[in-house]
CSV table of C-alpha atoms in Angstrom, one decimal:
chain,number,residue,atom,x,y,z
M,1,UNK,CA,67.0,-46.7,32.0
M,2,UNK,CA,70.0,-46.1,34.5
M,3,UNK,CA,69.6,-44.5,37.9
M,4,UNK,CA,71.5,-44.9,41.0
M,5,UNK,CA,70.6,-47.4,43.5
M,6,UNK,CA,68.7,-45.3,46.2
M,7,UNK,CA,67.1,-41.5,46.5
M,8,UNK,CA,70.3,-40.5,49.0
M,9,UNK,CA,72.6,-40.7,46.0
M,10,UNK,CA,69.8,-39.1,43.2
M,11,UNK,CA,68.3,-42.5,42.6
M,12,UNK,CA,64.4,-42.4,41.6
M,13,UNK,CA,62.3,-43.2,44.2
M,14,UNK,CA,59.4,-45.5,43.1
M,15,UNK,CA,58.1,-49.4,43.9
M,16,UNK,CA,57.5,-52.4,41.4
M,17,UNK,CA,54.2,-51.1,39.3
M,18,UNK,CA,54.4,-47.8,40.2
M,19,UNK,CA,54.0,-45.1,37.2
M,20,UNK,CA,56.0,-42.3,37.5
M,21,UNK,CA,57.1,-39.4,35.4
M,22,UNK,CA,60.7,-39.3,34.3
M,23,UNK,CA,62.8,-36.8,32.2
M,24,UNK,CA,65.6,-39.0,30.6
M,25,UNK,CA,68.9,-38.1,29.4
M,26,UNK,CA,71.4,-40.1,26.8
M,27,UNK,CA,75.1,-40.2,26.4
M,28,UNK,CA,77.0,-43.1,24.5
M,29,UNK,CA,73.5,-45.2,23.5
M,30,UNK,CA,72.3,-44.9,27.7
M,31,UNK,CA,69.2,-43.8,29.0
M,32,UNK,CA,69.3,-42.3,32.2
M,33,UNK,CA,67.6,-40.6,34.9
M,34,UNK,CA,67.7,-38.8,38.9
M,35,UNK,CA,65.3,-38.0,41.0
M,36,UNK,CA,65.7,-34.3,40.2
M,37,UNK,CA,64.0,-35.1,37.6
M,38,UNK,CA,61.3,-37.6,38.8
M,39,UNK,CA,57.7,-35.9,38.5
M,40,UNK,CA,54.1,-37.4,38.9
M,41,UNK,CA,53.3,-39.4,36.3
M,42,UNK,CA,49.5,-37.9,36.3
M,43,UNK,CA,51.7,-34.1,36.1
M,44,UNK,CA,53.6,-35.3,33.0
M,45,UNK,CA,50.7,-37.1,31.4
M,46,UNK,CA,48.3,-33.4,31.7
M,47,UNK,CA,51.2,-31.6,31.0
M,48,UNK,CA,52.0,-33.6,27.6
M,49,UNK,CA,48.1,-33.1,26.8
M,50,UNK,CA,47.7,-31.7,23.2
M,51,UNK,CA,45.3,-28.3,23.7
M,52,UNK,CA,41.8,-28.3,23.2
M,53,UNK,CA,40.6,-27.2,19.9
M,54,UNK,CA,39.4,-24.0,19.3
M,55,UNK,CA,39.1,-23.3,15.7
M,56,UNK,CA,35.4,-22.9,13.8
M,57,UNK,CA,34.1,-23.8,10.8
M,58,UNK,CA,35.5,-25.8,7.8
M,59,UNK,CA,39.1,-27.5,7.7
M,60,UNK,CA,41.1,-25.2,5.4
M,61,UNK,CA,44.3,-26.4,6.3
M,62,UNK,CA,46.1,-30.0,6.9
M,63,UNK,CA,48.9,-30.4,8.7
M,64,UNK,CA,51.0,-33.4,8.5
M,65,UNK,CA,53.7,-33.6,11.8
M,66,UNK,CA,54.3,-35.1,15.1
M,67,UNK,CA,52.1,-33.6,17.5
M,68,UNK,CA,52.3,-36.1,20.7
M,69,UNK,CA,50.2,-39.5,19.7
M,70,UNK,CA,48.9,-37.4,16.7
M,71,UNK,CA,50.2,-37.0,13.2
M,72,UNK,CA,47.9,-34.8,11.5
M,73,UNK,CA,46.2,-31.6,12.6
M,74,UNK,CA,42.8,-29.8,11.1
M,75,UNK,CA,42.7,-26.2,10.9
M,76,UNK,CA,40.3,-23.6,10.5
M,77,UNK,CA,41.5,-20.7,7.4
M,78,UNK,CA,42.7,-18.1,10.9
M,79,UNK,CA,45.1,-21.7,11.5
M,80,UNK,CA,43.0,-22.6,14.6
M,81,UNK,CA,42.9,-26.1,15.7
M,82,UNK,CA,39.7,-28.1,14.7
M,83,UNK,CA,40.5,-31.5,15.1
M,84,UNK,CA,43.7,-33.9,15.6
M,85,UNK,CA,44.1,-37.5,13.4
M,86,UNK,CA,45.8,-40.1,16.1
M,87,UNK,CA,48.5,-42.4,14.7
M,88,UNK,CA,52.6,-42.7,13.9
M,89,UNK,CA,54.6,-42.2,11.2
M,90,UNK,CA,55.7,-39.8,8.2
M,91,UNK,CA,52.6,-38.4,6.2
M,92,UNK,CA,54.0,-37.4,2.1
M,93,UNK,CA,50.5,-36.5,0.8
M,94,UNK,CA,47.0,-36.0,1.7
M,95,UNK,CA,44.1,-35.5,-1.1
M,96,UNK,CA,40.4,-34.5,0.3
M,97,UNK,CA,37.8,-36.2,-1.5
M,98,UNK,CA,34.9,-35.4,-3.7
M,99,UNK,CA,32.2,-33.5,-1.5
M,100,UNK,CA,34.6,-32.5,1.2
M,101,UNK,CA,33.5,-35.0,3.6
M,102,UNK,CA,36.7,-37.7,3.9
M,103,UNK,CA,40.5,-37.5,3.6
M,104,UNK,CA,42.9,-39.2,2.1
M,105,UNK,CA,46.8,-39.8,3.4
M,106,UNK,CA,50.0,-41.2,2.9
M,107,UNK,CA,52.3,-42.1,5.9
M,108,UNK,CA,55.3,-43.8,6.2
M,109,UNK,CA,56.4,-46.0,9.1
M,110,UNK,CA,60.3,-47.0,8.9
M,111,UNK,CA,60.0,-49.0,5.5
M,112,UNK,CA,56.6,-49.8,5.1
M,113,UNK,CA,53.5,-47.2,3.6
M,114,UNK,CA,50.3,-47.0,4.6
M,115,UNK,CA,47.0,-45.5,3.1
M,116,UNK,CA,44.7,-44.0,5.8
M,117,UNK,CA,40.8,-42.5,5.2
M,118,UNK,CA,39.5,-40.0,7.4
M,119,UNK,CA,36.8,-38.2,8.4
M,120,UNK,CA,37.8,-34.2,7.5
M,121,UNK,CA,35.8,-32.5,10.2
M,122,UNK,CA,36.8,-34.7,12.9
M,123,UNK,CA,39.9,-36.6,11.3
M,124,UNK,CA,38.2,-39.9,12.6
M,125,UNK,CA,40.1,-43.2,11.2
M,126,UNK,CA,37.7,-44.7,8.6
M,127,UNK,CA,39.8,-47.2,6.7
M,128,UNK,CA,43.3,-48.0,6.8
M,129,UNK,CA,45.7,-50.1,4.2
M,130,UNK,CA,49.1,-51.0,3.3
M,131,UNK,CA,50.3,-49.8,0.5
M,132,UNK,CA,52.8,-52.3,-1.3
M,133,UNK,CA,54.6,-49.3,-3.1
M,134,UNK,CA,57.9,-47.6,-3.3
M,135,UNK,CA,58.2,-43.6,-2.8
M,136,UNK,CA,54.8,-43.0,-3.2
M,137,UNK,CA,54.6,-38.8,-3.4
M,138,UNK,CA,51.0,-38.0,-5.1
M,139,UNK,CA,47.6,-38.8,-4.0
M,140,UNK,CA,44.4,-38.0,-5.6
M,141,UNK,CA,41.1,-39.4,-4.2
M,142,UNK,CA,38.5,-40.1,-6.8
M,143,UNK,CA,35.5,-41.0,-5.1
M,144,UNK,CA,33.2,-39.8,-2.7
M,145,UNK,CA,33.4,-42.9,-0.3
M,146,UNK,CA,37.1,-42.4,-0.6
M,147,UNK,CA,37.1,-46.2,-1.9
M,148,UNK,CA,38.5,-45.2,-5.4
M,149,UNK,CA,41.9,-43.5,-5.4
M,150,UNK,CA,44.8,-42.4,-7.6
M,151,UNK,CA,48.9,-43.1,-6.2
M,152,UNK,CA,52.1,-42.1,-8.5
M,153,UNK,CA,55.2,-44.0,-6.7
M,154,UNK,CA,58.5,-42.0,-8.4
M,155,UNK,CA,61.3,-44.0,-9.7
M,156,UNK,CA,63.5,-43.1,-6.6
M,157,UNK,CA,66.5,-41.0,-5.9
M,158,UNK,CA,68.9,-43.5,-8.3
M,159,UNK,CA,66.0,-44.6,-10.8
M,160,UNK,CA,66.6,-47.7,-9.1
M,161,UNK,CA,63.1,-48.9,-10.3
M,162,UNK,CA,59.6,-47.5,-12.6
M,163,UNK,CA,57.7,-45.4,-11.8
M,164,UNK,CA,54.3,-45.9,-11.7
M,165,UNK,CA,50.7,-44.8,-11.2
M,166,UNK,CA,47.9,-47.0,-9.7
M,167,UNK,CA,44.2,-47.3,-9.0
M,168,UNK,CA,43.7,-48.4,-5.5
M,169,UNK,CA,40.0,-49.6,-4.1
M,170,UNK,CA,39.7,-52.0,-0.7
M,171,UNK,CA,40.3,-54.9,-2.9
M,172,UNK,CA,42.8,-54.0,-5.9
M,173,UNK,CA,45.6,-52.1,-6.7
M,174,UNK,CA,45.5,-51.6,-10.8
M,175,UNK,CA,48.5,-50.5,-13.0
M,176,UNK,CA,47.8,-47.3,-15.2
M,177,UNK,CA,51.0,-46.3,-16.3
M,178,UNK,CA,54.6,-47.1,-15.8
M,179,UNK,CA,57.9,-45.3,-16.9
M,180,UNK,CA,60.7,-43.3,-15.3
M,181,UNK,CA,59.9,-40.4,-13.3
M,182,UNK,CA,60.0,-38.6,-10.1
M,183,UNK,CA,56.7,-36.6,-10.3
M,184,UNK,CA,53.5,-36.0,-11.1
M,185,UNK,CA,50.5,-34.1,-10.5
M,186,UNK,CA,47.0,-35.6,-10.3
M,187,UNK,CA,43.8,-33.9,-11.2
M,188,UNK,CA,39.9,-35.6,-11.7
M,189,UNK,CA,40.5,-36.8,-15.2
M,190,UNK,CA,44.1,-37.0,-16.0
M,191,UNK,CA,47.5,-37.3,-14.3
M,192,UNK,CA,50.7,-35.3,-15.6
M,193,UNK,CA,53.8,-36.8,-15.4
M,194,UNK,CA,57.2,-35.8,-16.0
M,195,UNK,CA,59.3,-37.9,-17.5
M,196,UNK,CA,63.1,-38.0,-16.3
M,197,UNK,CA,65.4,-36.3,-19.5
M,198,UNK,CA,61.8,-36.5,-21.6
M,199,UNK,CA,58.6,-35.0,-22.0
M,200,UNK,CA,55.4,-33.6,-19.7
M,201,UNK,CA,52.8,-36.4,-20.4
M,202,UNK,CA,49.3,-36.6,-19.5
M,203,UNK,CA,48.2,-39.8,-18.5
M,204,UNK,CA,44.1,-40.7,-18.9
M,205,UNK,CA,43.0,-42.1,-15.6
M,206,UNK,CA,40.0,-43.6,-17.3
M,207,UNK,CA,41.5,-45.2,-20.5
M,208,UNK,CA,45.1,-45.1,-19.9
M,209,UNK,CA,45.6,-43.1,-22.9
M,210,UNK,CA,49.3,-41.3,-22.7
M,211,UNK,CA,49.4,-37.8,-24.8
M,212,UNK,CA,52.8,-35.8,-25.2
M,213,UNK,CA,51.7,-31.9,-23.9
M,214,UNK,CA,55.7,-30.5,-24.5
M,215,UNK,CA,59.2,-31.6,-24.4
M,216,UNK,CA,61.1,-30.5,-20.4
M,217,UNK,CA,64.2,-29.9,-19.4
M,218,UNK,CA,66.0,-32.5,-17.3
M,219,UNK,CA,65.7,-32.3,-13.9
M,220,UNK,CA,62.1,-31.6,-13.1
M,221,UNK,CA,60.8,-32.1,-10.1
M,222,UNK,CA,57.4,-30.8,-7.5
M,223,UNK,CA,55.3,-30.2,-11.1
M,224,UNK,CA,52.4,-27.9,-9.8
M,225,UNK,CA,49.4,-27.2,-12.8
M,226,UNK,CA,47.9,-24.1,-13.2
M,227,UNK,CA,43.6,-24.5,-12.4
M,228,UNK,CA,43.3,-24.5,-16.0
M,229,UNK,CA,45.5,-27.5,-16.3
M,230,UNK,CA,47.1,-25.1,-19.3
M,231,UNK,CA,50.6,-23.5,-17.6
M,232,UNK,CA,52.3,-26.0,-15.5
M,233,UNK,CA,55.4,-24.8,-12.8
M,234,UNK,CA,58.2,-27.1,-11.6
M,235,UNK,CA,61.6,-26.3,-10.1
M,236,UNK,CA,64.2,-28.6,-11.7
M,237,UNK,CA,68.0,-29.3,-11.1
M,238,UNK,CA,70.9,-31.1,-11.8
M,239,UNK,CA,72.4,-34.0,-9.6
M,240,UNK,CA,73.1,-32.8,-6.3
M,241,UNK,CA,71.2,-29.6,-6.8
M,242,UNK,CA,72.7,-28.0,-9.0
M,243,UNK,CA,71.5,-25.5,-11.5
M,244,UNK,CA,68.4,-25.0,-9.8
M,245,UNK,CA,65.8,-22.9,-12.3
M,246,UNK,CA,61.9,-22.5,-12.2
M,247,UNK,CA,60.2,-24.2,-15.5
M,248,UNK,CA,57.2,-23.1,-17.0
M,249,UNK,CA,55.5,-25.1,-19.9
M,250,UNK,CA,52.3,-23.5,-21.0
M,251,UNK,CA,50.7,-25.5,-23.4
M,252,UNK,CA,47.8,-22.9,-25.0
M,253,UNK,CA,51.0,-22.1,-27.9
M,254,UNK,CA,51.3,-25.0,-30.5
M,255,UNK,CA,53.9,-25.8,-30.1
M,256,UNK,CA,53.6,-25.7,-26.1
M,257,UNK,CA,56.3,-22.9,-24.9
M,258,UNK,CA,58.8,-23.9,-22.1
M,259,UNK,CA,60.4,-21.2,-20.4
M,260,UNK,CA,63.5,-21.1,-17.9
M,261,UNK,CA,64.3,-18.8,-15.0
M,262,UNK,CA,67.2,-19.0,-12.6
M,263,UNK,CA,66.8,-19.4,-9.4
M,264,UNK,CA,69.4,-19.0,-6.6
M,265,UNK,CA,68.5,-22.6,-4.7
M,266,UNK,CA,66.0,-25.8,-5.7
M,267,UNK,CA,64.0,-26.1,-2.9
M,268,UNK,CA,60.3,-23.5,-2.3
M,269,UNK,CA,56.9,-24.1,-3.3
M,270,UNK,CA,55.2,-22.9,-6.2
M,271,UNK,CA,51.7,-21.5,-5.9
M,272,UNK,CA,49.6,-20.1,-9.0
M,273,UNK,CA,47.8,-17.0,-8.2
M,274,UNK,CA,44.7,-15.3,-10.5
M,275,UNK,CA,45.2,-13.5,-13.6
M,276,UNK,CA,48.1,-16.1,-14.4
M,277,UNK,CA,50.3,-14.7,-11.7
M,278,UNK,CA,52.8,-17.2,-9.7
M,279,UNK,CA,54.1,-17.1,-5.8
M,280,UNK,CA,57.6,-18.7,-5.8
M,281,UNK,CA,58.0,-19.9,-1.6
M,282,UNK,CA,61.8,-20.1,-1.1
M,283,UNK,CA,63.1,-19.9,2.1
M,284,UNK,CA,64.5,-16.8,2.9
M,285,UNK,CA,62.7,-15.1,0.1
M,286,UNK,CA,59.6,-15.3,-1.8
M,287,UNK,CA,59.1,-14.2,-5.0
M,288,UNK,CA,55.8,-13.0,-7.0
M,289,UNK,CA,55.9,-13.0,-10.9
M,290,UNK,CA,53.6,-11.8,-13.3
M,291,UNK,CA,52.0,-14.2,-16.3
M,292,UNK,CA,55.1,-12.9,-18.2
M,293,UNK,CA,57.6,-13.8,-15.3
M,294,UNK,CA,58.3,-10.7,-14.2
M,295,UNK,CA,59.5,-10.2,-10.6
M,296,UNK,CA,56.4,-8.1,-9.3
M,297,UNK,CA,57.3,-8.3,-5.3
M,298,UNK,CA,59.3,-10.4,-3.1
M,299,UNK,CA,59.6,-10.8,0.8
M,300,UNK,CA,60.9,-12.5,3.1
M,301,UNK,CA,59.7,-15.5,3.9
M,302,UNK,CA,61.2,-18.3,6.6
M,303,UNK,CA,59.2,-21.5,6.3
M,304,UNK,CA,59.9,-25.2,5.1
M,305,UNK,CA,56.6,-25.7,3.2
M,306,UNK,CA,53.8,-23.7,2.2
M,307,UNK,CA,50.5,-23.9,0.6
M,308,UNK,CA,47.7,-21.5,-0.2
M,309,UNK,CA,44.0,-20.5,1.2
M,310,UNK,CA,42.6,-17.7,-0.5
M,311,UNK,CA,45.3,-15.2,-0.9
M,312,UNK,CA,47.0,-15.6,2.0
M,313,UNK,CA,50.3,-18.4,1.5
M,314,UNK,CA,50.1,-20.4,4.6
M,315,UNK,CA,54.0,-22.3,6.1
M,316,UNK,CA,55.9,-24.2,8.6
M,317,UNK,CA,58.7,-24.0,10.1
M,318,UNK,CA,60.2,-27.1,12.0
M,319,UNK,CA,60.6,-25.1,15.3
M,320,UNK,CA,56.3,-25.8,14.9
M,321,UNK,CA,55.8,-22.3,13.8
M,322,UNK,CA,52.9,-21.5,12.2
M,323,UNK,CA,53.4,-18.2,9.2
M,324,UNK,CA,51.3,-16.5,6.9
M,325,UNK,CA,51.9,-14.0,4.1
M,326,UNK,CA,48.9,-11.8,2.8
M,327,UNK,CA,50.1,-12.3,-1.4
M,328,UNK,CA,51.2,-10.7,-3.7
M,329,UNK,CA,53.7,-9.0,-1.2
M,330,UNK,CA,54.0,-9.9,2.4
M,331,UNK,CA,55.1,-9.6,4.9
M,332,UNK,CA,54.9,-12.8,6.6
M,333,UNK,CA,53.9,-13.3,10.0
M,334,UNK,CA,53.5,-15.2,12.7
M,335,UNK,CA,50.4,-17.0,13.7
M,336,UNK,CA,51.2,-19.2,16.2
M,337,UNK,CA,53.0,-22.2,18.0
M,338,UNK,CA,51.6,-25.6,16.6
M,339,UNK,CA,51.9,-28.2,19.1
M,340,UNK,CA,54.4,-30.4,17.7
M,341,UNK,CA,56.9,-30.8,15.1
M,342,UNK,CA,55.5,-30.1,11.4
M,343,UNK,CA,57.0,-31.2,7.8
M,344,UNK,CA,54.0,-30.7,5.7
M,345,UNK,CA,51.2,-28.1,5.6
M,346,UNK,CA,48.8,-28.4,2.8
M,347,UNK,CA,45.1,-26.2,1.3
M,348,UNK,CA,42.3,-28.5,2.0
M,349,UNK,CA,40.8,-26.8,-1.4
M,350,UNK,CA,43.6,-26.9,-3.3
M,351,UNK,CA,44.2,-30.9,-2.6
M,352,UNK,CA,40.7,-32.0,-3.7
């Protein structure tokens, strides 16, 4: 850090082991600072403090972000805080285990991924691993303990390598399935996977047994199942985005049925609603359709992820605003100011 030489001429003021509190500035790769903008070190340190929590009840919600030394928050289904998870990096999934008592997540830290297991009420570090994969995007924890989970690493942005999934304990990492793909979407028994210019498979988690459900168009990506496991969503695209539509494959018709509707960009979330219905989450409109794909409402809606409690649609927005949207037709809200910067938001339910 660069500062002039003495106080007279804006210089910080301070002796050898002295902590102090300094807002920096940088211009051409310098850091720099003045005593303008010297401050206690105590003052900073209470004034960086992430708030108390104040939420009750169960964790409804997970929020994966950078909030100070954490980066992942608890929150109660009003989006109250319940409990921080302490530690760095880029979280890209989170899965709550069976009996609601442990968590799952996936963070990245520059090149490297790592596997962490939590407490849910507290978001206490049980266990944490490195996780010798490439783009892994799905979790699914299988166990209890947390000790037996489910990964699918995607083939990457060039199909530069396989895709694969794998059974991870404490002591192995086991192969289930490999091919080319850049998504899938794991449930208890089976994981679906769509293959790039192929079909939607389901993969057997217990024998490895691969069944063909329908051919897909190219360009699927984010598949989200219906609860049934029967109708599955995903919002597909051609290189460099183009041609974005919304897929639906519903599999109760033999032959399964796949059905196409245009959409005016690729990016949103896709949340299934009862009585077949289905919540579109595009930012800066959401759209509700019917189980024939009717357009039933739409709203607007400004967030950069979503999920679902309920139904009320839960999002983020990267200034760390938290929204809500009472379905099927708005309007959204605001909730509050999360402290930090969030890029995931996800149901505790609907990730078990």
């Amino acid at each position: 850090v660069e500062t002039s030489s003495s106080g007279a001429s804006c210089g910080i003021e301070t002796t050898v082991g002295q902590r102090i509190g300094l807002f920096l500035g940088r211009e051409a790769g310098r850091w720099s600072g003045n005593l303008c903008a010297q401050v206690a070190g105590e003052d900073l340190l209470a004034a960086a403090a992430l708030p108390a929590p104040n939420g009750r009840g169960d964790v409804a919600i997970l929020v994966g972000g950078r909030f100070g030394p954490g980066r992942t928050l608890a929150l109660d289904a009003q989006g109250r805080t319940l409990a921080y998870g302490m530690g760095a990096g880029r979280l890209s999934a989170f899965s709550v285990c069976p009996g609601g008592s442990r968590v799952a997540e996936i963070a990245q830290l520059g090149s490297r991924y790592t596997l962490t297991l939590r407490e849910l009420s507290t978001l206490r570090l049980i266990r944490q691993q490195r996780l010798e994969l490439s783009y892994p995007s799905s979790l699914r924890c299988q166990s209890a303990s947390g000790e037996q989970l489910v990964v699918f690493s995607g083939s990457g942005p060039d199909l530069e390598r396989r895709a694969r999934l794998v059974r991870i304990t404490p002591g192995s990492t086991t192969t289930i399935w490999r091919g080319t793909s850049w998504h899938a979407a794991l449930a208890v028994r089976y994981a679906y996977v769509t293959e790039v210019g192929g079909s939607l498979l389901a993969v057997d988690l217990r024998t490895r047994a691969v069944k063909k459900l329908a051919p897909t168009t190219g360009g699927a990506h984010y598949l989200t199942p219906n609860p049934a496991r029967t109708r599955f969503a995903s919002l597909a695209f051609t290189e460099g985005v183009g041609r974005p539509r919304l897929v639906i494959v519903d599999t109760r018709r033999r032959p399964a049925s796949v059905r196409v509707v245009p959409l005016t960009n690729a990016t949103g979330d896709v949340l299934w609603l009862a009585r077949g219905r289905l919540a579109l989450l595009q930012n800066p409109t959401a759209l509700v359709f019917d189980s024939e794909l009717r357009v039933v409402s739409r709203f607007r809606w400004q967030a950069e992820d979503g999920t679902l409690v309920g139904p009320t649609a839960f999002g983020v927005r990267g200034n760390g605003r938290l929204v809500s949207a009472q379905l099927p037709s708005g309007p959204t809200r605001p909730i509050r100011r999360l402290p930090g910067r969030p890029h995931l938001i996800v149901s505790a339910a609907n990730s078990s």
